mmCIF file of C-alpha atoms in Angstrom:
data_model
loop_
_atom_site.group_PDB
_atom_site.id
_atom_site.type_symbol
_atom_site.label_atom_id
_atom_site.label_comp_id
_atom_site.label_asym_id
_atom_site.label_seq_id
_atom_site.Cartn_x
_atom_site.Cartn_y
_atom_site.Cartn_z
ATOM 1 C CA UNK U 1 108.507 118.878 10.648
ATOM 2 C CA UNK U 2 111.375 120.462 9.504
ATOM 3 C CA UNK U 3 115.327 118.963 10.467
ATOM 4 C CA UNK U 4 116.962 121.059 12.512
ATOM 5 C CA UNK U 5 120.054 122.713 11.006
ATOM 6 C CA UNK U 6 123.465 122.747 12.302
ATOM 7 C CA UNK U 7 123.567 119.959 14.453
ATOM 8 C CA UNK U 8 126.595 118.515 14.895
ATOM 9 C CA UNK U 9 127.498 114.830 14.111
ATOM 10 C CA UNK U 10 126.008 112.327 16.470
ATOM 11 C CA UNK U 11 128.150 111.537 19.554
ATOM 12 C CA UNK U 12 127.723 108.068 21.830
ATOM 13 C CA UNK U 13 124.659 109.012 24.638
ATOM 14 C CA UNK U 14 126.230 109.659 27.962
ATOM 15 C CA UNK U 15 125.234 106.366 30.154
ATOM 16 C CA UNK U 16 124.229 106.425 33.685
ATOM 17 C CA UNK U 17 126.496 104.936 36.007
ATOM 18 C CA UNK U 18 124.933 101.900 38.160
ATOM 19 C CA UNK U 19 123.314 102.890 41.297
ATOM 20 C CA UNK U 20 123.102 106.495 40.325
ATOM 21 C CA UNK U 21 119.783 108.491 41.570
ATOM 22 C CA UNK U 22 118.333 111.302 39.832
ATOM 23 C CA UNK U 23 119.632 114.661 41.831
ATOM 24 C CA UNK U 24 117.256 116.635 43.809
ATOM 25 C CA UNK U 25 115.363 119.847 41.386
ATOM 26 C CA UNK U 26 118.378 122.471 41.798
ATOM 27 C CA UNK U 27 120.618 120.375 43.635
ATOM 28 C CA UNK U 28 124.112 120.880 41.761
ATOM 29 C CA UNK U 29 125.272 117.329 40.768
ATOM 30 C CA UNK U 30 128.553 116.404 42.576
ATOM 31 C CA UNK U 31 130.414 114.800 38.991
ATOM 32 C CA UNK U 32 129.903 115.085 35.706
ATOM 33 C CA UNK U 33 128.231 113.038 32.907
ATOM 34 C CA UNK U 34 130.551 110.045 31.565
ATOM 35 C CA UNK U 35 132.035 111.250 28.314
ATOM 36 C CA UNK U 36 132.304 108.909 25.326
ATOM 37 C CA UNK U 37 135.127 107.385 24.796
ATOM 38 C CA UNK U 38 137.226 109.060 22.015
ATOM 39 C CA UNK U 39 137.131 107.694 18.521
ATOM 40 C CA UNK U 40 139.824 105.328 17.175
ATOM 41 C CA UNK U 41 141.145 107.254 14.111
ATOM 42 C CA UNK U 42 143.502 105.336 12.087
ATOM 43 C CA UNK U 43 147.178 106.543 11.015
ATOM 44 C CA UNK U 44 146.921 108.856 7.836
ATOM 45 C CA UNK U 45 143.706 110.398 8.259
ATOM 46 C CA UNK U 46 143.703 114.151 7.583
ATOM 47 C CA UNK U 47 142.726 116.301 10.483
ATOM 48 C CA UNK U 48 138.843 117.134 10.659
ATOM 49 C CA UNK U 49 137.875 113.873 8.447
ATOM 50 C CA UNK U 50 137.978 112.026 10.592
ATOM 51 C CA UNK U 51 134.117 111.146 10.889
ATOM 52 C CA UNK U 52 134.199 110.115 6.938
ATOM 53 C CA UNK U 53 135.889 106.334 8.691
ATOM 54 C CA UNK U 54 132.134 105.709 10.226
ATOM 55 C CA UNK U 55 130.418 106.192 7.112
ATOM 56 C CA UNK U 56 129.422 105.122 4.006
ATOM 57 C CA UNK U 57 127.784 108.189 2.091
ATOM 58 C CA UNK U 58 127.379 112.034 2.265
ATOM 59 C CA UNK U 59 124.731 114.315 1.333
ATOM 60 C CA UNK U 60 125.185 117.115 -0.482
ATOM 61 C CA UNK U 61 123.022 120.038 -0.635
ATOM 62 C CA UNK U 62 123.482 123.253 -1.961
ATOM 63 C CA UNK U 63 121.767 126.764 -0.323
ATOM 64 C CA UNK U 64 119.036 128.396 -2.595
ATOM 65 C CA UNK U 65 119.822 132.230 -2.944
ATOM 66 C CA UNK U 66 117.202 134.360 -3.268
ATOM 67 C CA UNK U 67 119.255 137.062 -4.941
ATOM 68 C CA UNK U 68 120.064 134.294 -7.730
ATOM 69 C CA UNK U 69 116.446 132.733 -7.401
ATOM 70 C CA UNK U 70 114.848 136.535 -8.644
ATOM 71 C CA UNK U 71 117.424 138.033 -10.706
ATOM 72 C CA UNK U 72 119.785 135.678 -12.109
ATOM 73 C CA UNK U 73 122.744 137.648 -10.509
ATOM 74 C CA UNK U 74 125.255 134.652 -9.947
ATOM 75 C CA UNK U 75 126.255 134.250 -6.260
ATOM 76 C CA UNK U 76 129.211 132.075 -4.500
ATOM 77 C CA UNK U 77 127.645 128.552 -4.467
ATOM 78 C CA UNK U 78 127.043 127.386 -0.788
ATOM 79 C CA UNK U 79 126.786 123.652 0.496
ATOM 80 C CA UNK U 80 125.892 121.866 3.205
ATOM 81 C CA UNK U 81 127.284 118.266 3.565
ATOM 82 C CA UNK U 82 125.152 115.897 5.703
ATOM 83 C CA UNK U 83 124.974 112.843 6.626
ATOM 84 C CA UNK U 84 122.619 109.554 6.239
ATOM 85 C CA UNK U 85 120.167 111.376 9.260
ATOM 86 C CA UNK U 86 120.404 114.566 7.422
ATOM 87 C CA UNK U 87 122.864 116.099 10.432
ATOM 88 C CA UNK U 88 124.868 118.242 9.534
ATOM 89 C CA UNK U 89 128.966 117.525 9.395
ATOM 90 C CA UNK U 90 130.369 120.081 7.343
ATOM 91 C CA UNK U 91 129.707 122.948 5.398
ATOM 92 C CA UNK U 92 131.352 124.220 1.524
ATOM 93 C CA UNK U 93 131.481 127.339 0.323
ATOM 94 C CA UNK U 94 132.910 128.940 -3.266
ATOM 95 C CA UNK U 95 135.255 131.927 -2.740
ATOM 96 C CA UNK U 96 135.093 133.823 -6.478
ATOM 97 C CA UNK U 97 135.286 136.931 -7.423
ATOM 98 C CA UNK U 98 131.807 138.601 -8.780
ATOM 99 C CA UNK U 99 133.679 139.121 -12.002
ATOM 100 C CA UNK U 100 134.594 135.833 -12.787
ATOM 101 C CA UNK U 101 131.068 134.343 -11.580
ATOM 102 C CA UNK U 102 129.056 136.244 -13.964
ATOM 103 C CA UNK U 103 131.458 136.282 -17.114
ATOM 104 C CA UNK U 104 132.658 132.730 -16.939
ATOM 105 C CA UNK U 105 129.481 131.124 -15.822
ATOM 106 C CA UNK U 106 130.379 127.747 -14.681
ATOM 107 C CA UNK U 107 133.406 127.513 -16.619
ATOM 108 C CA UNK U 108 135.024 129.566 -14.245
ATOM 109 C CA UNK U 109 137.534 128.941 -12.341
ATOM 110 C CA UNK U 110 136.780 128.056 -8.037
ATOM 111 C CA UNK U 111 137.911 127.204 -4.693
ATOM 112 C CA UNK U 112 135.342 125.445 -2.343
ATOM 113 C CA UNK U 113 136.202 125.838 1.343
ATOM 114 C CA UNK U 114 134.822 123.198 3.531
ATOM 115 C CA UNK U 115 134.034 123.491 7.229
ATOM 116 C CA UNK U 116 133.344 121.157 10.117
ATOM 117 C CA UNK U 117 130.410 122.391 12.447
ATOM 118 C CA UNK U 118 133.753 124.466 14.640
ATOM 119 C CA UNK U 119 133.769 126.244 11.623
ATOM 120 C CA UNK U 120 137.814 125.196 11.318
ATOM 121 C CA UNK U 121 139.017 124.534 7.654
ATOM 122 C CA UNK U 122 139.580 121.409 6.817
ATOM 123 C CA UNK U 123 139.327 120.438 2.811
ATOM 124 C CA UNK U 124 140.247 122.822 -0.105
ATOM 125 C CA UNK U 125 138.816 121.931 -3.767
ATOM 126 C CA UNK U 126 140.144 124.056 -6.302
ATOM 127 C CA UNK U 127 139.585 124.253 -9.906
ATOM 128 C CA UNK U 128 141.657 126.372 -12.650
ATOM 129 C CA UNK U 129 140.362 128.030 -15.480
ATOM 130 C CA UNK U 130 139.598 124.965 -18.860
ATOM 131 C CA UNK U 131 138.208 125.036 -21.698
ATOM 132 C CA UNK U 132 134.666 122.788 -21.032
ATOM 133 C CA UNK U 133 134.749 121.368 -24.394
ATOM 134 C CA UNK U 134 135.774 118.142 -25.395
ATOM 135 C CA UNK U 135 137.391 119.414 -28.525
ATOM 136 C CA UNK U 136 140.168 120.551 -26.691
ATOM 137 C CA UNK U 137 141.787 117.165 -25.389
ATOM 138 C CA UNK U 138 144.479 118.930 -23.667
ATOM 139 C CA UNK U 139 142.669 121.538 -21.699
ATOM 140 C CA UNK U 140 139.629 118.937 -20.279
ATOM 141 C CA UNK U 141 138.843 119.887 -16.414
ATOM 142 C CA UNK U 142 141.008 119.309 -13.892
ATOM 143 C CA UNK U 143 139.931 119.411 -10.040
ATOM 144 C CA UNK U 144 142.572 119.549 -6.619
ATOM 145 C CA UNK U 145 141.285 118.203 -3.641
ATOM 146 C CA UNK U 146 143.506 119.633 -0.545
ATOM 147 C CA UNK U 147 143.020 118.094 3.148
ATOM 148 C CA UNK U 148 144.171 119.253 5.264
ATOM 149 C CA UNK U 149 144.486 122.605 2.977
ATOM 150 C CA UNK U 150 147.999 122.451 1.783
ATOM 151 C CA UNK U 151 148.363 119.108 1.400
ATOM 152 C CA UNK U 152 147.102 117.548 -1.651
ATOM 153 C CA UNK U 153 145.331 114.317 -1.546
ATOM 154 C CA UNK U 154 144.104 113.582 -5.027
ATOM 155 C CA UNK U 155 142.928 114.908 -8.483
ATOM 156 C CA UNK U 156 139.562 114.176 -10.474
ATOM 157 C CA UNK U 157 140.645 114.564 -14.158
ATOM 158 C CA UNK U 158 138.689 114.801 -16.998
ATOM 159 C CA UNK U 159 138.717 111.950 -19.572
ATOM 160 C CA UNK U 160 137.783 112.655 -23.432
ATOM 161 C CA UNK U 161 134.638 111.117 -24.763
ATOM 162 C CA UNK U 162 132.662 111.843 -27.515
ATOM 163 C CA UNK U 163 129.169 111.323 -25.833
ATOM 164 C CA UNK U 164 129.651 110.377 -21.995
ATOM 165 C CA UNK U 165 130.937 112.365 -19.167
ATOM 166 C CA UNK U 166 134.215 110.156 -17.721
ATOM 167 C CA UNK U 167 136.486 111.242 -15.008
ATOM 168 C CA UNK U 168 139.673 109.843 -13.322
ATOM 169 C CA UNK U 169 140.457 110.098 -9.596
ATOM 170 C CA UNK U 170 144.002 110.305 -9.014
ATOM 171 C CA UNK U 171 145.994 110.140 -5.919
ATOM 172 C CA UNK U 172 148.208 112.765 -5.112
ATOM 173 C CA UNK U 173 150.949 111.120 -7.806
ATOM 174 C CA UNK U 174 148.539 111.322 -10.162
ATOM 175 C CA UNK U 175 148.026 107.925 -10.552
ATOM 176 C CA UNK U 176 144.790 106.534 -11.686
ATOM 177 C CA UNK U 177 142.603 104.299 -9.146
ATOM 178 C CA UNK U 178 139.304 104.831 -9.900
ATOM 179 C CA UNK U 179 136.698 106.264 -12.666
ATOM 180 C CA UNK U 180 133.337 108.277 -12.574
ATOM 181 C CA UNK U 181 131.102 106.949 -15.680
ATOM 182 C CA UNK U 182 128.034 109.061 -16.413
ATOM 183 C CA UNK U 183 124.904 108.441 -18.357
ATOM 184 C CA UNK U 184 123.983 110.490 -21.965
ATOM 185 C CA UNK U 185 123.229 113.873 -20.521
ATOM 186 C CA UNK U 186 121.149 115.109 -22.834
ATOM 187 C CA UNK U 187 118.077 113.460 -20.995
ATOM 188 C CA UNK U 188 119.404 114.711 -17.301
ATOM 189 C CA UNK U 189 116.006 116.019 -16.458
ATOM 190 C CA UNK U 190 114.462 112.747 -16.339
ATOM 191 C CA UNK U 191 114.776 111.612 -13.057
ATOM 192 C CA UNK U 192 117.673 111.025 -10.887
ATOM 193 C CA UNK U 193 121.253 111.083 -12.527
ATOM 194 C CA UNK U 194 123.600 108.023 -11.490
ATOM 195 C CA UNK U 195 127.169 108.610 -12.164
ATOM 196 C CA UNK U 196 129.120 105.077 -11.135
ATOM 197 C CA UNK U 197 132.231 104.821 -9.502
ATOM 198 C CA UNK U 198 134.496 101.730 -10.821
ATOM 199 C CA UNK U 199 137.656 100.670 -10.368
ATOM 200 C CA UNK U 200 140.213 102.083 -12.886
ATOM 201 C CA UNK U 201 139.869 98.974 -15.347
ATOM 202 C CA UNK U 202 136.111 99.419 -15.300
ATOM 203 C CA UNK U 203 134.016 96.324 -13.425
ATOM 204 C CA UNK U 204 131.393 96.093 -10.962
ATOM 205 C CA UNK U 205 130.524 99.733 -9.468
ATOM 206 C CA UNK U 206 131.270 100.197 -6.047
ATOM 207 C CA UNK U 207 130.037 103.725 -5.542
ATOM 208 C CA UNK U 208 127.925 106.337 -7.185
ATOM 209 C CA UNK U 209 127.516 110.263 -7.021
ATOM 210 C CA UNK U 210 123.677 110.364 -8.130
ATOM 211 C CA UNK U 211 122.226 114.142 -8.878
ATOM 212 C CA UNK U 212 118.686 113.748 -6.992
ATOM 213 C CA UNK U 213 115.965 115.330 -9.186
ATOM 214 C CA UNK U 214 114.853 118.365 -8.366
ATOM 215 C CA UNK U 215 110.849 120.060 -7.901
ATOM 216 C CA UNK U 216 109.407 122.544 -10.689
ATOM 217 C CA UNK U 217 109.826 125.545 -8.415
ATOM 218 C CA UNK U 218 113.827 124.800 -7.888
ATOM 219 C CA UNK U 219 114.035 123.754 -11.722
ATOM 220 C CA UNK U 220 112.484 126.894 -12.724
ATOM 221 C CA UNK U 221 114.329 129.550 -10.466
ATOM 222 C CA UNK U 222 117.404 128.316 -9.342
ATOM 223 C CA UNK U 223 119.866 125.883 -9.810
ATOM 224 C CA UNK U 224 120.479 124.750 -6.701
ATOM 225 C CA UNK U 225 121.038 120.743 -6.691
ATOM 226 C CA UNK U 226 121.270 117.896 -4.213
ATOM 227 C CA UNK U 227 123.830 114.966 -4.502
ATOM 228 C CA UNK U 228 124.281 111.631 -2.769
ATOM 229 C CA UNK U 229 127.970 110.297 -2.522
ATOM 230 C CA UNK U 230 128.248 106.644 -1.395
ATOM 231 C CA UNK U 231 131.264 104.884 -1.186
ATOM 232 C CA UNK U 232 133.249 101.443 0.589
ATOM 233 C CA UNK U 233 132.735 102.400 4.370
ATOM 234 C CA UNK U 234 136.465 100.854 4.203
ATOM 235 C CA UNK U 235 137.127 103.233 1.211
ATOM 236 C CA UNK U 236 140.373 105.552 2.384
ATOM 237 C CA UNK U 237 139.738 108.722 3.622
ATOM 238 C CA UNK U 238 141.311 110.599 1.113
ATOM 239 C CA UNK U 239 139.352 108.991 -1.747
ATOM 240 C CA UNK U 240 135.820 109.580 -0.231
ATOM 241 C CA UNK U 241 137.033 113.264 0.152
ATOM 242 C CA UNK U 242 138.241 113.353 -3.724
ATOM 243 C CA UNK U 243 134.800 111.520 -4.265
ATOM 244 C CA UNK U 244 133.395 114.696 -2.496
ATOM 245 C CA UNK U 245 134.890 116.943 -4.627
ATOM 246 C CA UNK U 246 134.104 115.531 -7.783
ATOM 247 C CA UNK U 247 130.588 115.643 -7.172
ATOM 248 C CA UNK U 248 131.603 119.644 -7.108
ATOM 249 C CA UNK U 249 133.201 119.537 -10.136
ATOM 250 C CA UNK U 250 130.188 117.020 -11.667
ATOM 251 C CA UNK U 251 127.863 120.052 -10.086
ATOM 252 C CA UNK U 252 129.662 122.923 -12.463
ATOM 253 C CA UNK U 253 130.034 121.374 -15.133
ATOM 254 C CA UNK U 254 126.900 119.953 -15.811
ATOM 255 C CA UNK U 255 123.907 121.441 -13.719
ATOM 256 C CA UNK U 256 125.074 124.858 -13.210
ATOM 257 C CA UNK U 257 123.576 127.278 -15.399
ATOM 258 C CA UNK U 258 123.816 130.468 -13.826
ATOM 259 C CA UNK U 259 126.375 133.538 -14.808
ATOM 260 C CA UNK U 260 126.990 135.089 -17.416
ATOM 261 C CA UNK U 261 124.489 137.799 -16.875
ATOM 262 C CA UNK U 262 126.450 140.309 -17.787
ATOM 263 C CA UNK U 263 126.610 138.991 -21.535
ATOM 264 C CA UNK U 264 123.120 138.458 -21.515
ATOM 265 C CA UNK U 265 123.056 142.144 -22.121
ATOM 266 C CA UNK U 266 124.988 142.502 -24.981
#
């Protein structure tokens, strides 16, 4: 059976008060159901996040496009972001212009606008135009994670290696507090891809973005992915939603092979 789509985040169960009857077949009830009693959001959080304090991962899938799926023609990448049940919490989408989407590829530049399920803006990622080689230290990737949008929160920055893909996540001072450690990429379509979160001296990993592998049909004609971000349930706010938008950035730069269709030509 299918999940149902667009279902909001799971509330507390209205519960019946003692001595209560069930009310006659159209007989109008004389009160209304208990509500739940409202959430305990600590100081700090940014407005619309604040269901990321009850949990301890995200999943992260992105639409299939069947304009993209038949002829290649690069779309804005769409997301939905679920959680553990698969119910939907928010949603992303790219804003790009056509241009840059098919003659950048996924080099290009982007801003990702999430949504909760009132459809109210409440996260920015943004990305500016880099150079996605590692041969140019001082133009590696750089990603801003906004929340609410204005206000940055953090950075995920990305580190030079020769062979691995490493990232920083900085707060929004641009200090370092954690790294993202990836495996060898050149055997990514074995399997699922773990990239670790660690603290920013390295250690134990306390978190992982994992790319989940994908079926032959999806391989084939699009490449539309799905993610799991876990993190600390106790993790800040801030940093699972900087987790969040690394995983974008991880997306681009690795598993998106779309665009450039327009070159293809030449």
């Amino acid at each position: 059976m299918s999940e149902p789509e667009h279902q909001q985040p799971p509330i507390q169960p209205a519960i019946n008060q003692p001595g209560a009857v069930n009310p006659v077949p159209h007989q109008v009830q004389p009160y209304e159901a208990p509500l739940s009693p409202p959430m305990v959001v600590p100081v700090g959080v940014p407005r619309g996040l604040e269901y990321l304090t009850q949990i301890d991962q995200v999943l992260i899938h992105q639409k299939m496009e069947c304009i993209e799926m038949f002829t290649g023609f690069e779309t804005n990448n769409q997301y939905e972001i679920k959680n553990s049940l698969g119910q939907l919490i928010f949603q992303a989408k790219e804003k790009t212009d056509c241009c840059t989407r098919n003659c950048c590829g996924s080099a290009r530049r982007f801003q990702i606008r999430i949504k909760d399920y009132m459809n109210q803006e409440v996260m920015w990622v943004r990305r500016p135009y880099r150079c996605d080689s590692c041969c140019c230290p001082c133009c590696l990737q750089l990603l801003e994670v906004q929340a609410p949008p204005g206000t940055t929160i953090g950075y995920v920055k990305q580190n030079c290696h020769p062979f691995l893909p490493v990232f920083s996540i900085q707060g929004p001072d641009k200090k370092v507090l954690m790294k993202i450690r990836g495996p060898y990429l050149p055997c990514k379509c074995c399997g699922d891809i773990n990239f670790e979160v660690k603290g920013k001296k390295g250690g134990k990993p306390f978190g992982q973005v994992t790319k989940q592998r994908g079926g032959c049909i999806r391989k084939c004609f699009t490449d539309a992915t799905n993610y799991t971000v876990q993190f600390p349930k106790n993790m800040d706010v801030k940093m699972k939603a900087v987790l969040m938008g690394a995983c974008f950035l991880i997306d681009f730069m690795y598993f998106e092979k779309g665009g450039k269709c327009f070159l293809s030509f030449l």
